[in-house]
């Protein structure tokens, strides 16, 4: 949380406001996901070092990403000449630029981005120092207020801090509220009242709480209500500053959501500019991108050629060449990122900043694939009896999700987990059938269902491959129609996992669209060469035939 240190020359005069700019920068940093993109090549390390991802709900997936992070690639690549020495100023300026770019990128691609209070590790030195400083200040304040007559020096400084905070929440049109705050929290008048023994600090605090209730978000009404139940002045001051911190977070997050549309275009231009500067220094920085797009074009060409007659006419070849448009190849390339071997293969340069995000989506899809397969097998075995029973599919999904936790760790045993899932699913099926007046499974049918669930561990499992192909087709259709507001129709068999699949698809397409916005000029340039080459080869083949 935002730090409230206030030490005087004798231990208590360090003002809260001096901490604000430092703390906000720190909160911005700590609100981001600690996962960083995995190293792809040494030549891209400058871009990688500044990247941090933001906090998403599934922390276990992020942990697995970190544990499976690959090391450096291309260790046998010839090294360039030694880099020139750089000054500390140049290094700091570069770090600042990368950090700003990473933060703007995070705000744009992560729809759930929020600034959160910084939480220091429990036994860290920083937390110990902070706690000592806070205790020193509040003890000093309490001692001053217990003097006879009371000394209000530090209390008045706190009121000044509160006044500044309240004024910072106002919009330009809040003239009446601004006048009220300025009039009631007139520090010169408060000092005179303190000197003459006429200061009623409880009345001022009551005004502050009322004004906070006026300015805060509805979500903070409960915290404001709790303030009114505190009657000791020092604990009340501490609680007031805690709630002010929350109000600052609310204001900052509202500002973030407001600037996101404008930030998107500016951030895209900024990232493109920085990448161009990097490309000018490292001309081979699109090698991995070229290979990635070439593979996608080859995949599409192969798929299209399989659909053409063995000895197609020249018109057929031309039709195939025209079908390989830039957008189709790019979409195919983005789909390939969902099947990427992150351990043994370097990630393309232009998507390196989002490698951890693509890997997270990949892991989520792999778990969803198994969940969908188990559900399809279960419903097929039970017939129509369980299809319309409310909550049954959610119970099965919960069982599968819990038992597949950690499925991407090296120590995870998929066969054992699927055996346990089979046992749990059969028990749930029989319980549900009995509750709704149906005949439970016989021992033979249970054995068959358990065997079908355990067979999912086989990479060549027909049902698993069918579900996977339909998931990929749905994502492909969504990419092709991402400019439309409505989602494409869910393929058959994916109904039970529709909600989870659509959530992943929205996150995935947001990531892809922003990447296209930033790097489309580079993709177009690379694909122009690739597609020209593909077309000339097809024309040559058609002439030979």
XYZ file of C-alpha atoms in Angstrom:
545
model
C 0.000 0.000 0.000
C 1.025 3.605 -0.508
C 3.557 4.504 2.162
C 2.739 7.055 4.839
C 6.071 8.049 6.346
C 6.248 11.287 8.201
C 9.322 11.866 10.329
C 10.302 15.246 11.702
C 13.751 16.519 12.409
C 13.259 14.750 15.708
C 11.745 11.735 14.004
C 8.501 12.778 12.403
C 8.488 15.463 9.718
C 8.962 13.505 6.491
C 5.807 14.496 4.510
C 3.588 11.872 2.907
C 3.429 13.697 -0.399
C 7.134 13.185 -1.078
C 6.469 9.464 -1.157
C 3.669 9.669 -3.711
C 5.553 9.766 -7.007
C 7.927 7.012 -5.895
C 5.124 4.791 -4.638
C 2.953 5.159 -7.734
C 5.898 4.159 -9.928
C 6.499 1.198 -7.671
C 2.827 0.211 -7.664
C 2.766 0.331 -11.443
C 5.736 -1.983 -11.504
C 4.385 -4.377 -8.884
C 0.959 -4.522 -10.515
C 2.554 -6.120 -13.533
C 2.948 -9.864 -13.857
C 6.368 -11.018 -12.664
C 6.619 -13.440 -15.562
C 9.013 -12.241 -18.231
C 9.232 -13.487 -21.817
C 11.668 -16.311 -22.209
C 14.992 -15.664 -23.866
C 15.029 -16.270 -27.582
C 18.328 -14.824 -28.759
C 21.032 -12.695 -27.247
C 20.461 -10.071 -29.862
C 16.968 -9.457 -28.423
C 17.961 -9.318 -24.784
C 17.505 -5.556 -24.729
C 13.844 -5.926 -25.553
C 13.313 -8.816 -23.165
C 14.760 -7.222 -20.062
C 12.069 -4.576 -19.824
C 9.096 -6.820 -20.375
C 6.833 -7.880 -17.553
C 3.348 -9.338 -17.891
C 0.367 -8.453 -15.832
C -1.400 -10.412 -13.215
C -3.989 -12.890 -14.523
C -6.246 -15.219 -12.585
C -4.485 -18.563 -13.153
C -1.299 -18.236 -11.126
C -0.497 -21.944 -11.360
C -0.152 -21.653 -15.139
C 2.211 -18.710 -14.736
C 4.286 -20.724 -12.266
C 4.567 -23.566 -14.749
C 5.617 -21.133 -17.461
C 8.434 -19.874 -15.261
C 9.519 -23.396 -14.323
C 9.640 -24.516 -17.937
C 11.368 -21.370 -19.184
C 13.934 -22.216 -21.856
C 17.466 -20.974 -21.799
C 19.266 -19.078 -24.491
C 19.012 -20.296 -28.044
C 21.563 -20.471 -30.843
C 24.573 -20.758 -28.619
C 26.541 -21.751 -31.706
C 25.631 -18.558 -33.568
C 28.745 -16.515 -34.413
C 29.030 -13.537 -32.113
C 29.273 -10.013 -33.437
C 32.087 -7.624 -32.617
C 32.351 -6.497 -28.983
C 29.714 -3.883 -28.095
C 30.809 -0.324 -27.570
C 30.909 0.919 -23.962
C 27.803 2.795 -22.862
C 27.456 5.444 -20.207
C 25.249 5.114 -17.141
C 23.031 7.889 -18.538
C 22.513 5.987 -21.798
C 21.767 2.802 -19.899
C 19.230 4.513 -17.635
C 17.549 6.215 -20.587
C 17.274 2.908 -22.449
C 15.892 1.154 -19.379
C 13.338 3.919 -18.933
C 12.239 3.628 -22.566
C 11.874 -0.154 -22.378
C 9.964 0.074 -19.082
C 7.570 2.689 -20.474
C 7.022 0.612 -23.606
C 6.396 -2.545 -21.565
C 3.938 -0.751 -19.284
C 2.007 0.813 -22.168
C 1.985 -2.563 -23.920
C 0.619 -4.247 -20.803
C -2.197 -1.719 -20.424
C -3.219 -2.159 -24.058
C -3.152 -5.952 -24.399
C -4.400 -6.805 -20.913
C -8.036 -5.821 -20.553
C -7.875 -6.725 -16.854
C -4.893 -4.479 -16.111
C -5.190 -2.790 -12.738
C -2.859 -0.858 -10.515
C -2.741 -2.608 -7.164
C -1.272 -1.661 -3.797
C 2.304 -2.751 -3.358
C 2.684 -5.570 -0.868
C 6.150 -6.001 0.575
C 7.392 -9.501 1.478
C 6.639 -10.304 5.111
C 10.206 -10.513 6.395
C 11.913 -8.189 3.925
C 14.230 -5.430 5.093
C 12.156 -2.829 3.263
C 9.014 -3.856 5.148
C 10.838 -3.780 8.479
C 12.185 -0.286 7.781
C 8.782 0.921 6.657
C 7.074 -0.460 9.752
C 9.678 1.125 12.029
C 9.292 4.508 10.321
C 5.507 4.353 10.484
C 5.522 3.367 14.142
C 7.937 6.173 14.958
C 5.698 8.721 13.304
C 2.435 7.564 14.819
C 3.993 7.227 18.288
C 5.328 10.753 17.943
C 1.903 12.042 16.880
C 0.216 10.319 19.789
C 2.751 11.739 22.230
C 2.164 15.266 20.911
C -1.606 14.966 21.245
C -1.269 13.721 24.843
C 0.786 16.741 25.906
C -0.875 19.314 28.109
C -1.730 21.451 26.259
C -1.694 19.244 23.081
C 0.774 20.010 20.304
C -0.803 19.889 16.860
C 2.222 20.447 14.610
C 2.187 17.008 13.008
C -1.585 16.673 13.074
C -1.794 19.888 11.055
C 0.732 18.507 8.568
C -1.473 15.436 8.196
C -4.506 17.626 7.592
C -2.504 19.407 4.892
C -1.737 16.051 3.274
C -5.403 15.080 3.440
C -6.408 18.405 1.924
C -4.054 17.867 -1.022
C -5.401 14.368 -1.555
C -9.021 15.502 -1.506
C -8.318 18.317 -3.951
C -6.539 15.868 -6.270
C -9.759 13.858 -6.649
C -11.731 16.858 -7.946
C -12.498 17.598 -11.572
C -12.209 21.158 -12.943
C -15.964 21.666 -12.617
C -16.135 20.797 -8.920
C -15.944 24.433 -7.840
C -18.309 24.144 -4.866
C -16.499 21.145 -3.379
C -13.146 22.811 -3.960
C -14.293 25.898 -2.086
C -15.614 23.797 0.799
C -12.354 21.881 1.200
C -10.252 25.039 0.945
C -12.423 26.875 3.445
C -12.719 24.161 6.107
C -9.120 22.915 5.803
C -7.559 26.389 5.853
C -4.190 25.528 7.401
C -3.412 29.102 8.455
C -6.712 29.343 10.311
C -6.192 25.867 11.832
C -2.754 26.917 13.107
C -4.228 30.032 14.725
C -6.938 27.962 16.403
C -4.277 25.530 17.684
C -2.180 28.376 19.101
C -5.245 29.795 20.883
C -6.421 26.415 22.191
C -9.599 26.555 20.130
C -8.879 23.744 17.650
C -11.571 21.059 17.434
C -9.725 18.402 15.471
C -12.556 15.875 15.727
C -14.840 18.283 13.846
C -12.267 18.626 11.056
C -11.878 14.857 10.812
C -15.640 14.475 10.610
C -15.680 16.880 7.645
C -12.863 14.903 5.994
C -14.754 11.625 6.324
C -17.898 13.179 4.888
C -15.996 14.597 1.938
C -14.301 11.235 1.324
C -17.735 9.617 1.259
C -18.805 12.127 -1.383
C -15.764 11.571 -3.601
C -15.145 7.832 -3.264
C -16.392 5.071 -5.539
C -19.453 3.101 -4.344
C -17.161 0.144 -3.661
C -15.528 2.150 -0.846
C -18.730 2.987 1.041
C -18.101 0.190 3.521
C -14.603 1.506 4.338
C -16.033 5.015 4.861
C -18.662 3.583 7.196
C -15.960 1.875 9.270
C -14.125 5.195 9.673
C -17.128 6.621 11.507
C -16.835 3.889 14.134
C -13.252 4.842 15.088
C -13.128 7.355 17.933
C -9.413 7.567 18.827
C -7.698 10.237 16.772
C -4.422 8.456 15.898
C -6.001 5.186 14.696
C -8.548 7.291 12.830
C -5.827 9.226 10.999
C -4.140 5.947 10.036
C -7.427 4.530 8.750
C -8.164 7.709 6.790
C -4.870 7.491 4.944
C -5.468 3.806 4.215
C -8.809 4.602 2.585
C -7.262 7.531 0.704
C -4.761 5.062 -0.729
C -7.600 2.897 -2.000
C -9.275 5.945 -3.509
C -6.014 6.796 -5.293
C -5.919 3.285 -6.738
C -9.531 3.643 -7.896
C -8.741 6.981 -9.530
C -5.611 5.602 -11.212
C -7.447 2.544 -12.560
C -10.244 4.746 -13.866
C -7.633 6.856 -15.652
C -6.038 3.722 -17.124
C -9.356 2.467 -18.503
C -10.094 5.932 -19.919
C -6.796 6.311 -21.772
C -6.644 2.733 -23.125
C -8.276 3.537 -26.520
C -6.017 6.531 -27.111
C -2.992 4.736 -25.726
C -3.403 1.834 -28.140
C -2.524 3.817 -31.257
C 0.250 5.780 -29.563
C 1.745 2.661 -28.026
C 1.661 0.848 -31.370
C 3.533 3.702 -33.044
C 6.016 3.877 -30.173
C 6.743 0.146 -30.241
C 7.102 0.192 -34.021
C 9.529 3.097 -33.794
C 11.643 1.369 -31.139
C 11.695 -1.884 -33.101
C 12.766 0.004 -36.233
C 15.645 1.550 -34.298
C 16.614 -1.893 -33.092
C 16.312 -3.320 -36.608
C 18.635 -0.659 -37.978
C 21.289 -1.751 -35.490
C 20.612 -5.465 -35.996
C 19.581 -5.970 -39.643
C 19.076 -9.713 -39.121
C 16.429 -9.158 -36.444
C 13.656 -10.484 -38.685
C 15.240 -13.857 -39.421
C 13.004 -15.771 -37.033
C 9.932 -13.880 -38.251
C 10.772 -14.759 -41.848
C 11.113 -18.457 -41.018
C 7.877 -18.365 -39.013
C 5.880 -16.751 -41.828
C 7.484 -19.017 -44.432
C 6.368 -22.080 -42.493
C 2.841 -20.691 -42.245
C 2.765 -20.057 -46.009
C 4.055 -23.583 -46.669
C 1.385 -25.042 -44.381
C -1.373 -23.177 -46.206
C 0.027 -24.075 -49.618
C 0.098 -27.723 -48.611
C -3.482 -27.603 -47.316
C -4.709 -25.907 -50.487
C -2.807 -28.237 -52.801
C -4.418 -31.227 -51.106
C -7.822 -29.819 -52.040
C -6.911 -29.333 -55.737
C -7.005 -32.038 -58.430
C -3.627 -33.822 -58.892
C -3.146 -32.246 -62.352
C -4.794 -28.870 -61.984
C -4.985 -26.409 -64.840
C -3.207 -23.088 -64.886
C -6.384 -21.449 -63.600
C -6.334 -23.760 -60.615
C -2.759 -22.890 -59.834
C -3.500 -19.209 -60.112
C -6.482 -19.687 -57.816
C -4.263 -21.377 -55.275
C -1.686 -18.586 -55.467
C -4.320 -15.901 -54.994
C -5.734 -17.797 -52.020
C -2.455 -17.352 -50.189
C -3.127 -13.778 -49.225
C -1.136 -11.949 -46.584
C -3.938 -12.000 -43.987
C -4.485 -15.756 -44.306
C -0.792 -16.478 -43.877
C -0.540 -14.172 -40.864
C -3.529 -15.864 -39.206
C -2.009 -19.266 -39.853
C 1.254 -18.033 -38.339
C -0.511 -16.831 -35.181
C -2.249 -20.214 -34.854
C 1.160 -21.901 -35.017
C 2.165 -19.970 -31.884
C -0.422 -22.022 -29.960
C 1.509 -25.216 -30.760
C 4.986 -23.798 -30.179
C 7.867 -25.737 -28.643
C 9.030 -23.046 -26.221
C 11.841 -25.156 -24.792
C 13.663 -26.060 -27.984
C 12.663 -23.380 -30.444
C 13.269 -19.609 -30.380
C 10.223 -17.358 -30.539
C 9.795 -14.906 -33.481
C 11.221 -11.486 -32.740
C 8.048 -9.457 -33.220
C 6.013 -11.537 -30.734
C 8.796 -12.009 -28.219
C 7.392 -9.401 -25.847
C 4.206 -11.471 -25.607
C 5.789 -14.911 -25.433
C 4.637 -15.555 -21.874
C 1.086 -14.560 -22.816
C 0.984 -16.843 -25.861
C 2.451 -19.653 -23.796
C -0.158 -19.130 -21.096
C -2.935 -19.307 -23.688
C -1.334 -22.439 -25.125
C -1.345 -24.132 -21.727
C -4.933 -23.090 -21.064
C -6.008 -24.557 -24.407
C -4.210 -27.827 -23.720
C -6.051 -28.197 -20.422
C -9.338 -27.177 -22.043
C -8.762 -29.787 -24.760
C -8.589 -32.573 -22.192
C -11.599 -31.168 -20.338
C -13.665 -31.039 -23.529
C -12.641 -34.551 -24.493
C -13.596 -35.977 -21.085
C -16.970 -34.203 -21.244
C -17.702 -35.454 -24.757
C -16.789 -39.025 -23.807
C -18.915 -38.807 -20.648
C -22.009 -37.426 -22.389
C -21.659 -39.990 -25.158
C -21.511 -42.805 -22.603
C -24.461 -41.503 -20.562
C -26.658 -40.744 -23.540
C -29.187 -37.903 -23.388
C -29.968 -38.459 -19.702
C -27.355 -36.023 -18.372
C -27.211 -33.436 -21.141
C -29.880 -31.113 -19.746
C -29.204 -31.615 -16.029
C -28.188 -28.206 -14.592
C -24.726 -28.050 -13.063
C -23.568 -31.500 -14.137
C -21.108 -30.278 -16.768
C -19.699 -27.702 -14.320
C -19.088 -30.427 -11.722
C -17.187 -32.531 -14.264
C -15.166 -29.496 -15.380
C -14.246 -28.740 -11.769
C -13.113 -32.341 -11.204
C -10.990 -32.332 -14.351
C -9.478 -28.907 -13.694
C -8.476 -29.773 -10.125
C -6.926 -33.116 -11.078
C -5.071 -31.637 -14.071
C -3.462 -28.876 -12.009
C 0.251 -28.976 -12.728
C -0.185 -31.032 -15.906
C 2.676 -29.197 -17.615
C 5.221 -29.914 -14.911
C 7.792 -32.640 -15.676
C 6.742 -34.556 -12.555
C 3.065 -34.711 -13.565
C 1.739 -38.198 -14.381
C -1.092 -37.790 -16.878
C -2.113 -41.440 -16.913
C -2.516 -41.577 -13.146
C -4.508 -38.331 -13.138
C -6.808 -39.576 -15.903
C -7.363 -42.807 -13.968
C -8.425 -40.759 -10.941
C -10.605 -38.560 -13.149
C -12.294 -41.703 -14.481
C -13.111 -42.854 -10.969
C -14.474 -39.445 -9.934
C -16.475 -38.964 -13.141
C -18.095 -42.402 -12.860
C -19.058 -41.709 -9.238
C -20.544 -38.330 -10.227
C -22.407 -39.851 -13.177
C -23.973 -42.589 -11.047
C -24.914 -40.113 -8.320
C -26.543 -37.771 -10.818
C -28.388 -40.567 -12.605
C -29.777 -41.883 -9.313
C -30.891 -38.437 -8.147
C -32.879 -37.862 -11.346
C -34.529 -41.272 -11.531
C -32.274 -42.939 -14.098
C -30.554 -46.302 -13.855
C -26.916 -46.009 -12.707
C -24.102 -47.436 -14.795
C -23.376 -51.128 -14.546
C -19.844 -52.198 -13.635
C -19.225 -52.986 -17.300
C -20.290 -49.523 -18.494
C -18.146 -47.927 -15.784
C -15.137 -49.910 -16.991
C -15.752 -48.784 -20.576
C -16.057 -45.109 -19.587
C -12.919 -45.254 -17.431
C -11.029 -46.845 -20.296
C -12.180 -44.151 -22.724
C -11.079 -41.397 -20.323
C -7.672 -43.018 -19.762
C -7.233 -43.371 -23.531
C -7.178 -39.562 -23.771
C -3.505 -39.757 -22.716
C -2.714 -41.268 -26.134
C -1.558 -38.478 -28.514
C -3.318 -40.280 -31.388
C -6.647 -40.491 -29.577
C -9.329 -39.923 -32.228
C -11.741 -37.982 -30.012
C -8.990 -35.777 -28.627
C -7.748 -34.958 -32.129
C -11.322 -34.177 -33.209
C -11.861 -31.742 -30.330
C -8.467 -30.156 -30.992
C -9.221 -29.616 -34.685
C -12.558 -27.999 -33.823
C -10.940 -25.693 -31.257
C -8.345 -24.645 -33.833
C -11.080 -24.101 -36.423
C -13.042 -21.908 -34.029
C -9.951 -19.781 -33.298
C -9.187 -19.586 -37.016
C -12.727 -18.383 -37.759
C -12.509 -15.855 -34.953
C -9.243 -14.473 -36.290
C -10.755 -14.177 -39.759
C -13.807 -12.317 -38.410
C -12.162 -10.399 -35.566
C -13.393 -7.085 -36.986
C -16.947 -8.236 -36.270
C -18.479 -7.789 -32.836
C -20.100 -11.223 -32.612
C -18.196 -14.440 -32.044
C -18.380 -17.205 -34.685
C -20.597 -20.213 -34.045
C -19.224 -22.869 -31.710
C -18.472 -26.135 -33.563
C -20.369 -29.241 -32.542
C -19.131 -31.014 -29.425
C -17.660 -27.851 -27.857
C -20.880 -26.643 -26.231
C -19.911 -27.708 -22.671
C -16.675 -25.695 -22.885
C -18.079 -22.767 -24.884
C -17.691 -20.171 -22.122
C -14.058 -21.050 -21.388
C -13.172 -21.231 -25.081
C -14.703 -17.845 -25.844
C -12.858 -16.239 -22.924
C -9.554 -17.599 -24.219
C -10.422 -16.579 -27.789
C -11.161 -12.971 -26.800
C -7.843 -12.716 -24.973
C -5.972 -14.376 -27.853
C -7.486 -12.227 -30.600
C -6.863 -9.019 -28.633
C -3.209 -9.999 -28.434
C -3.037 -10.868 -32.135
C -4.793 -7.722 -33.332
C -2.504 -5.459 -31.355
C 0.564 -7.302 -32.643
C -0.720 -6.834 -36.193
C -1.266 -3.140 -35.521
C 2.351 -2.737 -34.448
C 4.210 -4.996 -36.871
C 2.006 -5.299 -39.972
C 4.418 -3.211 -42.126
C 7.190 -5.714 -41.409
C 4.916 -8.701 -42.014
C 3.713 -7.226 -45.308
C 7.279 -6.680 -46.485
C 8.357 -10.225 -45.604
C 5.208 -11.804 -47.013
C 5.478 -9.864 -50.265
C 8.713 -11.741 -50.990
C 7.368 -15.086 -49.755
C 4.114 -14.925 -51.706
C 5.842 -13.725 -54.870
C 8.161 -16.706 -54.624
C 5.232 -19.077 -53.978
C 3.303 -17.716 -56.948
C 6.254 -18.010 -59.330
C 6.798 -21.606 -58.251
C 3.127 -22.457 -58.834
C 3.137 -20.827 -62.253
C 6.268 -22.794 -63.145
C 4.646 -26.055 -62.063
C 1.496 -25.304 -64.043
C 3.542 -24.695 -67.223
C 5.408 -27.965 -66.743
C 2.135 -29.859 -66.385
